[in-house]
Coordinates of C-alpha atoms and ligand atoms in Angstrom, one line a residue:
X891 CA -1.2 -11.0 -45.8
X892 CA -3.6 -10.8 -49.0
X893 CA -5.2 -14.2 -47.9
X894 CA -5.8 -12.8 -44.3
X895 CA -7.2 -9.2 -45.8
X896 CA -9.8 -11.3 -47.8
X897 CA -10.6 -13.3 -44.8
X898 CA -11.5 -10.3 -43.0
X899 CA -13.6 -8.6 -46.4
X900 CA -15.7 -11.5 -45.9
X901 CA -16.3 -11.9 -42.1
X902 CA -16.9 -8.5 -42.5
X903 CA -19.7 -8.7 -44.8
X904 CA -21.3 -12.0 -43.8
X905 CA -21.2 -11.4 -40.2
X906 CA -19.4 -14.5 -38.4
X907 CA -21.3 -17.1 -37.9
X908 CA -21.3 -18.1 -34.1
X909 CA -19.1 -21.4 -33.9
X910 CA -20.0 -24.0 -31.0
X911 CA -18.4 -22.5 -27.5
X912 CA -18.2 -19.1 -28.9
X913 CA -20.6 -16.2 -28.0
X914 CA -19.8 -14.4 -31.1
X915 CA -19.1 -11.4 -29.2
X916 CA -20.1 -7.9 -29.9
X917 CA -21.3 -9.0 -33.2
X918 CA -24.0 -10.9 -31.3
X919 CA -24.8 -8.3 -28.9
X920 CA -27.4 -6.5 -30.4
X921 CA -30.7 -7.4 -29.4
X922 CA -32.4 -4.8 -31.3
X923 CA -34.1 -1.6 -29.9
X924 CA -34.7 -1.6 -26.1
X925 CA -38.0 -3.0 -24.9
X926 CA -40.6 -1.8 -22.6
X927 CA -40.2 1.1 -20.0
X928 CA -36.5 2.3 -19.1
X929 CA -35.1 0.9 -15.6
X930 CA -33.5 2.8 -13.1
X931 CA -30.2 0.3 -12.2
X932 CA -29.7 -0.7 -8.6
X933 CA -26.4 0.5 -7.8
X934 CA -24.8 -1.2 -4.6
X935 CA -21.5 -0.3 -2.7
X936 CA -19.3 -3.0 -1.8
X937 CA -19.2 -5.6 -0.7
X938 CA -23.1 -5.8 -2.1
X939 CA -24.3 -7.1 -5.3
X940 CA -27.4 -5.6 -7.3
X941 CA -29.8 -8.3 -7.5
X942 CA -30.0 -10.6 -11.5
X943 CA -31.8 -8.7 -13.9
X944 CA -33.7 -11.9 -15.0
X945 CA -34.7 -10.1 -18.0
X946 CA -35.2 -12.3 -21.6
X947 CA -35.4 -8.6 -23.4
X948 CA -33.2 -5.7 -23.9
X949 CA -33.5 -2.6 -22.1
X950 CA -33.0 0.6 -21.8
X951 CA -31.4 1.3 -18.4
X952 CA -30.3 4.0 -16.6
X953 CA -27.5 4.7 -14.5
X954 CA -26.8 7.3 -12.5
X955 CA -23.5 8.2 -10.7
X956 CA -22.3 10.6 -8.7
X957 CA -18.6 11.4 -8.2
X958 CA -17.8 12.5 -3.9
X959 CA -14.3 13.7 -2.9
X960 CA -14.5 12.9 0.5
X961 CA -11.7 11.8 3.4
X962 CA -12.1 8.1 5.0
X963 CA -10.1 6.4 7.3
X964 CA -7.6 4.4 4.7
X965 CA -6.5 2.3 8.2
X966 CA -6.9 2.6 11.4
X967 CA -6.3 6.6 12.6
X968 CA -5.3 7.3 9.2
X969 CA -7.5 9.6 7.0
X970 CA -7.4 10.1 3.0
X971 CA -9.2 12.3 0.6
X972 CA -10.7 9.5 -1.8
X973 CA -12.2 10.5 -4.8
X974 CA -14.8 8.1 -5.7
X975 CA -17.9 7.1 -8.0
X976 CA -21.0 6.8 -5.6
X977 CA -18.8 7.7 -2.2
X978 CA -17.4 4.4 -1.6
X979 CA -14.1 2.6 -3.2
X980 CA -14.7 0.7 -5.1
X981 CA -17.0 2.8 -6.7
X982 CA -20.7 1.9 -7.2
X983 CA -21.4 -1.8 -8.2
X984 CA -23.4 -1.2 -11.7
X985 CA -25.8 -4.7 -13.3
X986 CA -26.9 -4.6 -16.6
X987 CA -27.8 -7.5 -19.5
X988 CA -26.1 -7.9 -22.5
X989 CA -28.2 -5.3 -25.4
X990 CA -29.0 -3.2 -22.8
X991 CA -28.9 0.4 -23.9
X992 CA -27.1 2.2 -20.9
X993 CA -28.2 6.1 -20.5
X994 CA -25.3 6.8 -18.1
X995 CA -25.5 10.1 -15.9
X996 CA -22.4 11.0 -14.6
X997 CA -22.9 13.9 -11.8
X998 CA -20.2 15.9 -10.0
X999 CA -21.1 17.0 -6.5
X1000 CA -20.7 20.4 -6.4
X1001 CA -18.4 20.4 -2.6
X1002 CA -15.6 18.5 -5.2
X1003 CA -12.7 20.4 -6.7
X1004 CA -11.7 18.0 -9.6
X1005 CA -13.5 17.8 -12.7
X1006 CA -14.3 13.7 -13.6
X1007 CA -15.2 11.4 -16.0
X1008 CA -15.8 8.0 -16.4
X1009 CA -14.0 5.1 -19.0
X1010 CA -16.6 2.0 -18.9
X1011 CA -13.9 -0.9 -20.1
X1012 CA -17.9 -2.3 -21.1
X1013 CA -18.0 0.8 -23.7
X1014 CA -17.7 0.1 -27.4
X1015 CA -16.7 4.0 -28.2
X1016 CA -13.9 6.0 -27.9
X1017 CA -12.7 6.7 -24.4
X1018 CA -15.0 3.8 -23.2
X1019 CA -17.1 7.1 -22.4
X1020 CA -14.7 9.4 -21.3
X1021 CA -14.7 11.8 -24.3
X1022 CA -18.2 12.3 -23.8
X1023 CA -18.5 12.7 -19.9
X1024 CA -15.9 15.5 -18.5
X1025 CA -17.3 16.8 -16.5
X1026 CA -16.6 20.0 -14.2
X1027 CA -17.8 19.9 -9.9
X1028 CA -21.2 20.9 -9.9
X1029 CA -22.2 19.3 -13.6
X1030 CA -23.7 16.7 -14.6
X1031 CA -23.3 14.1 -17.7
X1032 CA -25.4 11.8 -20.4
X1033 CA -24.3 9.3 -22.7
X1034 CA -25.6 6.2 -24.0
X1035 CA -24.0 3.0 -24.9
X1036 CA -24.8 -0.5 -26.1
X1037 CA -23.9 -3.4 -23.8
X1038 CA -22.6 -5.3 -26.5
X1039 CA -20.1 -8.0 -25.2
X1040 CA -21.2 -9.6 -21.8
X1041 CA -18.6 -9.5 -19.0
X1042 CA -17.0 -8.5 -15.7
X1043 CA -15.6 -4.7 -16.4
X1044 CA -13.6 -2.5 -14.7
X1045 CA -14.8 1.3 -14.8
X1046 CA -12.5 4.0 -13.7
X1047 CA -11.6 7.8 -13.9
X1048 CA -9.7 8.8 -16.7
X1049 CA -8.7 12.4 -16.4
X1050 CA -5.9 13.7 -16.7
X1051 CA -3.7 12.5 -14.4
X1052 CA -5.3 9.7 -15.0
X1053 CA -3.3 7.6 -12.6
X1054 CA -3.5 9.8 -9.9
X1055 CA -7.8 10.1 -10.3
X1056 CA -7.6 6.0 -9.7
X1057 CA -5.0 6.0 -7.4
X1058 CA -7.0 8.2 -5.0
X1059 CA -10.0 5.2 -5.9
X1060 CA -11.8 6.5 -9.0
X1061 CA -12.7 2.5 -10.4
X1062 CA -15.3 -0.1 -10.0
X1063 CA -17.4 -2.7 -11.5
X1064 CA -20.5 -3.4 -14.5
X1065 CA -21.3 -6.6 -14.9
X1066 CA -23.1 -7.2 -18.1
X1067 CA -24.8 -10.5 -17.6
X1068 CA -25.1 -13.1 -20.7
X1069 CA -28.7 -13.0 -22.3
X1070 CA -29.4 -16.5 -19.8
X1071 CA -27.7 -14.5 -16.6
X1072 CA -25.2 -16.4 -15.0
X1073 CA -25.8 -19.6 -13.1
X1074 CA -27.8 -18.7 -9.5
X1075 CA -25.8 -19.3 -6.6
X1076 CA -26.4 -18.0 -2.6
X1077 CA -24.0 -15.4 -2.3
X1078 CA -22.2 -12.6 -4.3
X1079 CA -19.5 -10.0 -2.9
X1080 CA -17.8 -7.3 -5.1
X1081 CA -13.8 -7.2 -3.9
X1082 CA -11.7 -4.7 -5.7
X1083 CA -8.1 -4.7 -5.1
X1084 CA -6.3 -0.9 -5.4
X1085 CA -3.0 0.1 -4.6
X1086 CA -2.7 3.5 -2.5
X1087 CA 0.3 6.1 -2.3
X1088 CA 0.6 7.9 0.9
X1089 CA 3.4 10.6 2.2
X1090 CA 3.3 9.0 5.3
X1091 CA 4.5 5.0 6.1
X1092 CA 2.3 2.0 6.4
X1093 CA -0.3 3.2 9.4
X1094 CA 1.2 6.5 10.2
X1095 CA -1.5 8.3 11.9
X1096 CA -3.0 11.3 10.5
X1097 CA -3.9 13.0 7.4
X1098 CA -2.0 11.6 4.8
X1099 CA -2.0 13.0 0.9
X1100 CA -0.5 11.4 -1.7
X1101 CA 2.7 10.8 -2.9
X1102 CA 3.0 11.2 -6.5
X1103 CA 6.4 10.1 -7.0
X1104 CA 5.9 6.7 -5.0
X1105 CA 3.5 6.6 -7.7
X1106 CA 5.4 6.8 -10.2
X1107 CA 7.7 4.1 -8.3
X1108 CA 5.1 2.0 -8.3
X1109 CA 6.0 1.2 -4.6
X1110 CA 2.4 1.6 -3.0
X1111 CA 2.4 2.5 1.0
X1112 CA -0.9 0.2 0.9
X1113 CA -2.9 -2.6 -1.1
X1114 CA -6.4 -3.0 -0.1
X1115 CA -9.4 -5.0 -0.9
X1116 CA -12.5 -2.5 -0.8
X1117 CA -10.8 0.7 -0.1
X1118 CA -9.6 0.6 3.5
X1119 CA -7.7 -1.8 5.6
X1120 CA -10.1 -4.0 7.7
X1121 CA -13.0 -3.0 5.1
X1122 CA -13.5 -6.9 5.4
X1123 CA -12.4 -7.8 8.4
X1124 CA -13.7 -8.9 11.7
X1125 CA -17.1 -8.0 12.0
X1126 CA -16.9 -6.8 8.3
X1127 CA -16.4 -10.3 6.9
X1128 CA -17.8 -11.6 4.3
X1129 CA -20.8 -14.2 5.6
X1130 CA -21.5 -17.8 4.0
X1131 CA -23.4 -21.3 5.2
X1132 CA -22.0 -24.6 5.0
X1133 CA -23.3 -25.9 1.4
X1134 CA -23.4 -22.0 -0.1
X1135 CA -22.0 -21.4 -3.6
X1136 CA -20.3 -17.7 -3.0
X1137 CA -19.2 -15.9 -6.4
X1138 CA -17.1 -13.1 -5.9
X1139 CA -16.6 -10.5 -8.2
X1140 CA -13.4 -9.9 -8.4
X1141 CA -11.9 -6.4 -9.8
X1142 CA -8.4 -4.8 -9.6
X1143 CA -8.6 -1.1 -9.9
X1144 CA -4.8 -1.0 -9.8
X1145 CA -3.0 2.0 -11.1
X1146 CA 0.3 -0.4 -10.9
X1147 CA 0.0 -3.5 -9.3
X1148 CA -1.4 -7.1 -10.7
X1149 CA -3.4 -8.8 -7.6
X1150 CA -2.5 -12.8 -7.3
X1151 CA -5.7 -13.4 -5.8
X1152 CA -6.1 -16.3 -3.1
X1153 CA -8.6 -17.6 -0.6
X1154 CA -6.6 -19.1 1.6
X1155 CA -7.9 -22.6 2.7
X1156 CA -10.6 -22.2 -0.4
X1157 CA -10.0 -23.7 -3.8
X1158 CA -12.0 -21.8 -6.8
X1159 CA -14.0 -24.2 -8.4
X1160 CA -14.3 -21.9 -11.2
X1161 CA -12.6 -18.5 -12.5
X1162 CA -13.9 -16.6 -15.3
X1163 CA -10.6 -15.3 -15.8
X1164 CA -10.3 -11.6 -17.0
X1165 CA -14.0 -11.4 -16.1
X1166 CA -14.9 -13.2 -19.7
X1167 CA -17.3 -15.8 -21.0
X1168 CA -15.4 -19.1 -20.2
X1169 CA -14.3 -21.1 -17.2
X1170 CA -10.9 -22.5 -15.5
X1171 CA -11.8 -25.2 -13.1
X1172 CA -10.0 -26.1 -10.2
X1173 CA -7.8 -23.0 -9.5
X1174 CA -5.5 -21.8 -6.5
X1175 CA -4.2 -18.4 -7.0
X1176 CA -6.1 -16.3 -10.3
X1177 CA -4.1 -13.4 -11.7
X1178 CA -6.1 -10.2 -11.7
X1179 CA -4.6 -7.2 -14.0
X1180 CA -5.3 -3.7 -13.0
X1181 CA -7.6 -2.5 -14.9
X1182 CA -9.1 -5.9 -15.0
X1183 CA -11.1 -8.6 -13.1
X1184 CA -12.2 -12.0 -12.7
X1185 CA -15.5 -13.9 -11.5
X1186 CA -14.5 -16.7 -9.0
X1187 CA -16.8 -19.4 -7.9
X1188 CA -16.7 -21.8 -4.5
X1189 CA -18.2 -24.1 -2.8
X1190 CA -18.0 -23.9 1.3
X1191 CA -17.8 -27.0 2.7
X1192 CA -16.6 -26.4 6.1
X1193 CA -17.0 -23.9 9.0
X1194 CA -13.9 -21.2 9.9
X1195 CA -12.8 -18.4 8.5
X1196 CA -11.1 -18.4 5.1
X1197 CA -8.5 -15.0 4.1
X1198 CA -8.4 -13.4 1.2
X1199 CA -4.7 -12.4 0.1
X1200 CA -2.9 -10.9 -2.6
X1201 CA -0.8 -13.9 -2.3
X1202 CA 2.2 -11.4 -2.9
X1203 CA 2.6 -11.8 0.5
X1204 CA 3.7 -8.9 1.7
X1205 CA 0.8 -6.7 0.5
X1206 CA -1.1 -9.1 2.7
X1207 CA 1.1 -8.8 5.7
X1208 CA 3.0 -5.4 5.3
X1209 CA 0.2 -3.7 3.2
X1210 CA -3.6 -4.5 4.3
X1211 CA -4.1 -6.5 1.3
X1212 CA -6.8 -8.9 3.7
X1213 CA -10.3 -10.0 3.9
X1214 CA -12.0 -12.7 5.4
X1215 CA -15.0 -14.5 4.7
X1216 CA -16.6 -16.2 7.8
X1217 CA -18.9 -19.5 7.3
X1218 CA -20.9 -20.6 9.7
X1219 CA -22.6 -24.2 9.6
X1220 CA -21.7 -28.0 11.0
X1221 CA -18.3 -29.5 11.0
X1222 CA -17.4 -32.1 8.4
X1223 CA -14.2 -33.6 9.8
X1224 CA -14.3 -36.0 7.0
X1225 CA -12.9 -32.4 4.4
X1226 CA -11.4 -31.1 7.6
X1227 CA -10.3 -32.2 11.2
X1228 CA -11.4 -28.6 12.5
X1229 CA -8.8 -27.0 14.1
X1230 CA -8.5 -23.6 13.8
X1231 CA -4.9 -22.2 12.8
X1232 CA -6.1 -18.8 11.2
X1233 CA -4.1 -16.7 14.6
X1234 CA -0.8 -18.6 14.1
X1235 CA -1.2 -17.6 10.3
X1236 CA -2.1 -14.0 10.7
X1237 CA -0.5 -13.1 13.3
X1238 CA -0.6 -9.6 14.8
X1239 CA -3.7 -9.3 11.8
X1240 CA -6.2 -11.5 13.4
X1241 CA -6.0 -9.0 16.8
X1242 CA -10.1 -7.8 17.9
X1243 CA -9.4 -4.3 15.7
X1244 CA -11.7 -2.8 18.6
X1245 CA -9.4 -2.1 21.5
X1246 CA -6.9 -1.1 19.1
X1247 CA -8.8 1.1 17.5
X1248 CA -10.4 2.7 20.7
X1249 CA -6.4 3.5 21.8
X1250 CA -5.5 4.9 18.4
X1251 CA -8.6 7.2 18.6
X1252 CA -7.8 8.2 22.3
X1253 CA -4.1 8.8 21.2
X1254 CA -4.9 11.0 18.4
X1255 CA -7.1 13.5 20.5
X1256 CA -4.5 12.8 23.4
X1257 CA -6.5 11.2 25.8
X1258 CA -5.2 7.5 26.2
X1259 CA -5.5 6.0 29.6
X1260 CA -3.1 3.1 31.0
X1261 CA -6.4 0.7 30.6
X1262 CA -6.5 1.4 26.6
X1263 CA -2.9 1.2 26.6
X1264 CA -3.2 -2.8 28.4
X1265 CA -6.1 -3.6 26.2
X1266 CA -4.5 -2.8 22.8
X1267 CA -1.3 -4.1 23.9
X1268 CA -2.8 -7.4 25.2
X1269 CA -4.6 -7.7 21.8
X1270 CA -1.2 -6.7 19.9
X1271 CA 0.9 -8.8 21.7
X1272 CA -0.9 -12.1 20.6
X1273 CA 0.5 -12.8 17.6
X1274 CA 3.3 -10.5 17.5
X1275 CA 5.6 -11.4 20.3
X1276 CA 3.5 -14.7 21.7
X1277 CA 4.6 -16.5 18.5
X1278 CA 8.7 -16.4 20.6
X1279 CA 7.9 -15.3 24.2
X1280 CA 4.5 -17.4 24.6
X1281 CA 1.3 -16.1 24.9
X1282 CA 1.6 -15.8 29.0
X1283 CA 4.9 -14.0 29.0
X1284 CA 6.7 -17.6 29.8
X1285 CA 9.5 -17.8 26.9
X1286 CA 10.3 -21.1 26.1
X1287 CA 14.2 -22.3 27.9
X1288 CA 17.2 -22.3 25.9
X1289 CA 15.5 -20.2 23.1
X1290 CA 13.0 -17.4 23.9
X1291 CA 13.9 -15.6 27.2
X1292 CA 10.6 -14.3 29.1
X1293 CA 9.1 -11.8 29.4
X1294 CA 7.4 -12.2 32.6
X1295 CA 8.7 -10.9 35.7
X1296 CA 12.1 -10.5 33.6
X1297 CA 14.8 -8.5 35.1
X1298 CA 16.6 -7.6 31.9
X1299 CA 13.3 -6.0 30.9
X1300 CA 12.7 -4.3 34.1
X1301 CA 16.7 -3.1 34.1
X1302 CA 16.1 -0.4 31.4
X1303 CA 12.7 0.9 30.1
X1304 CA 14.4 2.6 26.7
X1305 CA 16.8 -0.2 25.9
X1306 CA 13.5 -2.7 25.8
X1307 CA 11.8 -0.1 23.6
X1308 CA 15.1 -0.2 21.4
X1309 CA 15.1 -4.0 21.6
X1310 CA 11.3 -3.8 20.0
X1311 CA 12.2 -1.8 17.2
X1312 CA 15.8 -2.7 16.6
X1313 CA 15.6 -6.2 16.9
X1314 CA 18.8 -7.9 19.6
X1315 CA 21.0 -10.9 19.0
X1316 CA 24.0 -11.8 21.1
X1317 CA 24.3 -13.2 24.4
X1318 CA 21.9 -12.3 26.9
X1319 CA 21.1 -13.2 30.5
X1320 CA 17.4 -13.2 31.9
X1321 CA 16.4 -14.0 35.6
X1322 CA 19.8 -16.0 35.6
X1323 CA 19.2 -18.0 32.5
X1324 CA 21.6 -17.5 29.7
X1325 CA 20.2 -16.7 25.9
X1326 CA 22.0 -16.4 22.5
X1327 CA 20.2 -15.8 19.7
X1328 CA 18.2 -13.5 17.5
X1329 CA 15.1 -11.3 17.7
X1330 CA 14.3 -9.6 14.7
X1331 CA 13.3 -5.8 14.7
X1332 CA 9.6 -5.0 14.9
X1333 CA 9.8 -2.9 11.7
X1334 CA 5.7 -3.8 11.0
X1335 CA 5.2 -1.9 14.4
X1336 CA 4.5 1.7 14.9
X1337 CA 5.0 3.9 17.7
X1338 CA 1.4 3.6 19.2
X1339 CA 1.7 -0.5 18.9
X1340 CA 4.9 -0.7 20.3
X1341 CA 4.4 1.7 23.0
X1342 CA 1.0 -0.3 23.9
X1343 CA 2.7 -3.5 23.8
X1344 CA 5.3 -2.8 26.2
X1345 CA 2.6 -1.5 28.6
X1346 CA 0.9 -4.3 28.4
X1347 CA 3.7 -6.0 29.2
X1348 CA 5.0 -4.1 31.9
X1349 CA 1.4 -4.4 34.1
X1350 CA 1.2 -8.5 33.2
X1351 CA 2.6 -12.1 34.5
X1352 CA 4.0 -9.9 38.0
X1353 CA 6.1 -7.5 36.0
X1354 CA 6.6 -4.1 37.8
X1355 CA 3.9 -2.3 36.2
X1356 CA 4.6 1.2 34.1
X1357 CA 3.4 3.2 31.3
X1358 CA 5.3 3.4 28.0
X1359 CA 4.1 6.6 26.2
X1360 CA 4.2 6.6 22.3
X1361 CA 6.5 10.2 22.2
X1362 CA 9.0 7.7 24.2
X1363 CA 9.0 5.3 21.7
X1364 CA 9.2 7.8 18.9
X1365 CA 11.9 9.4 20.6
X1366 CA 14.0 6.0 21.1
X1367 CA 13.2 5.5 17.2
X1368 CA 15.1 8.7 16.5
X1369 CA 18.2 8.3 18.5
X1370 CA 19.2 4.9 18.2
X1371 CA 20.4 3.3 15.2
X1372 CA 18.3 1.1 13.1
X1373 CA 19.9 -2.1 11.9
X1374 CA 20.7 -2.8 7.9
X1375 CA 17.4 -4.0 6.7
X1376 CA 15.3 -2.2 9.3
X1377 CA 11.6 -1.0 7.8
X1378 CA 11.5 2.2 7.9
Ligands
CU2877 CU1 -11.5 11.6 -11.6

């Protein structure tokens, strides 16, 4: 104890001296006074990067944010009021250098009802910032800090209740480069995981608020990268080349949830974990805490498309927790033979979002037509049911009965929707061939998709034709009895 309490009498007063693979930390941070004329920073929204400073001198920088309450879609026909920092979530991406002086101007738009403030986990001060920038809708903010450590660092919200202000998407990103900047490579995406509390389920349409006490549970209704499901994926992918270097940085916003972040297909040649100084090499899965982040390095070797998962599967798969990065270039078929098996992994989440989305609008101001109906369906269908029936409606003998021209199926309209949603085992006979086994309920399925798929269905492979409304399905969904087990 005594020994230890001189030890830190005299760091204290001789400074540490900076040992070999040590930075020396804050102690090493000041640079002195800033240099030369302030700079206004380039704030980006995700998935952008500002630009490297490329600066060999401290400076004085200034930031300035501005907090927006404003509703977004959260998924597809489903709308949340975010509250953010620079109107997207994650908020603003902020790049600065290590000794920087930060003058940071935190504004509140005056259409918001909250009052704000921001906790920079790059602050050395109390609050990281938030004692010094409460501030009330229709006021603005100033304080100044000193970039002292360099890092990857999470900003957020932190007024009271503070979990609620970051649930609703009050976090982001400040990199503070080393004095050399980091290494140059071609790309650099910002991906921030969050987890999101809604009254409603997973993809019930409409405005949904949120739930404070699933909060609480820590038993989130979604897990998204960037703020929205689909915010990277299809034609919002992340691009790459063959032969590109792409760093993401990676940040997890949280309130509750640690993200196990995976590229599937991709190996991270290096992780900064927890966003600090030094390197892993070689990594499959990096852990990401909330209210923290990481800086993950790869090299892309071959063309396809590679999915970014909270590898806590079902966030992926049940949640929204997916993005994609899509490289284009040669094949190599020496690193890869070059088939592509991204649709048998994602299943109903590799569907074209567009004809869904174009039904789920057109349902929600009631004006969906048969043809929407087919084209959703058709898209939903691949990957949902073609993984049993086959993708033309076949089935395959003995196991999966079809679905085309099937006279079970045309029998009863309401017992197929039931058989969607409830799931069937048991013995079962289709156009005279005899089935016994077991088709799990639909639970990841709502109303619209289900309603949509059996359309399709029913006008394909010489079936009878029909429409499948989603009230019907709904309605089928409250009389029947879900099994043990059933989603809700
Ligand atoms: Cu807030």
């Amino acid at each position: 104890m005594k020994c230890t309490a001189v030890f830190l009498l005299l760091a204290a007063a001789f400074a540490l001296p900076v040992v070999h693979g040590d930075t020396g930390g804050s102690a090493a941070g000041d640079f002195g006074p800033p240099q030369g004329e302030p700079i206004k920073a380039i704030l980006t929204s995700p998935p952008l990067v500002p630009p490297p400073t490329h600066r060999n001198y401290p400076a004085k920088v200034i930031v300035d944010l501005e907090v927006r309450e404003i509703e977004k879609d959260i998924s597809e026909g489903v709308k949340y009021t975010f509250w953010t920092f620079g109107g997207t979530v994650p908020g603003s991406f902020i790049r600065v250098r290590q000794g920087d002086t930060v003058e940071f101007h935190l504004k509140n738009h005056p259409d918001d009802k909250m009052p704000h403030n921001i906790d920079l986990h790059a602050v050395t001060g109390p609050g990281g910032g938030a004692a010094s920038s409460f501030t009330a809708p229709g006021h603005q903010s100033q304080f100044t800090f000193k970039a002292l450590n360099a890092g990857l660092y999470v900003y957020h919200c932190a007024t009271a209740p503070v979990g609620m202000h970051v649930a609703n998407g009050m976090y982001g990103l400040i990199l503070v480069e080393p004095p050399g900047g980091l290494p140059e490579v071609n790309r650099e995406y910002y991906v921030m995981q969050g987890d999101f509390y809604t009254v409603g389920k997973y993809r019930e349409k409409g405005t949904q608020p949120f739930d404070m006490q699933k909060a609480i549970d820590e038993n989130p209704t979604y897990v998204l990268f960037n703020g929205s499901e689909g915010a990277l994926l299809g034609d919002k992918a992340l691009p790459a080349k063959v032969g590109d270097t792409v760093r993401l940085y990676v940040g997890n916003g949280g309130p509750n949830l640690t993200s196990n972040f995976h590229v599937i297909g991709e190996i991270f040649d290096k992780v900064y974990t927890e966003g600090g100084t030094h390197y892993q090499e070689n990594v499959q899965t990096t852990m990401v805490p909330a209210g923290g982040s990481a800086i993950v390095e790869f090299h892309m070797e071959v063309p396809g498309t590679s999915i970014i998962v909270d590898h806590a599967l079902f966030r992926a798969f049940n949640k929204g927790a997916l993005g994609m990065i899509k490289t284009e270039g040669p094949e190599n078929k020496a690193v890869y033979s070059g088939k592509e098996v991204d649709s048998a992994y994602l299943g109903d989440k590799a569907v074209s979002a567009a004809p869904v989305a174009a039904a789920a609008s057109a349902s929600a101001s009631g004006a969906l037509t048969l043809r929407q109906q087919v084209d959703a369906g058709r898209a939903l269908f691949n990957g949902t049911c073609s993984v049993c029936h086959q993708s033309g409606g076949e089935g395959l003998a003995n196991v999966f009965p079809p679905l085309a021209k099937s006279d079970f199926l045309a029998a009863d309209l309401n017992r197929a929707i039931g058989i969607v949603l409830n799931g069937r085992s048991g013995a079962v006979t289709v156009n005279g061939q005899d089935f016994n086994s077991v088709m799990p309920p639909m639970s990841q399925l709502n109303d619209d998709e289900v309603a949509h798929i059996l359309t399709f269905v029913l006008n394909s492979w010489g079936n009878p034709g029909g429409q499948i409304s989603p009230e019907k399905v709904t309605e089928v969904r409250a009389t029947t009895v879900r099994p043990k087990g059933a989603a809700r």
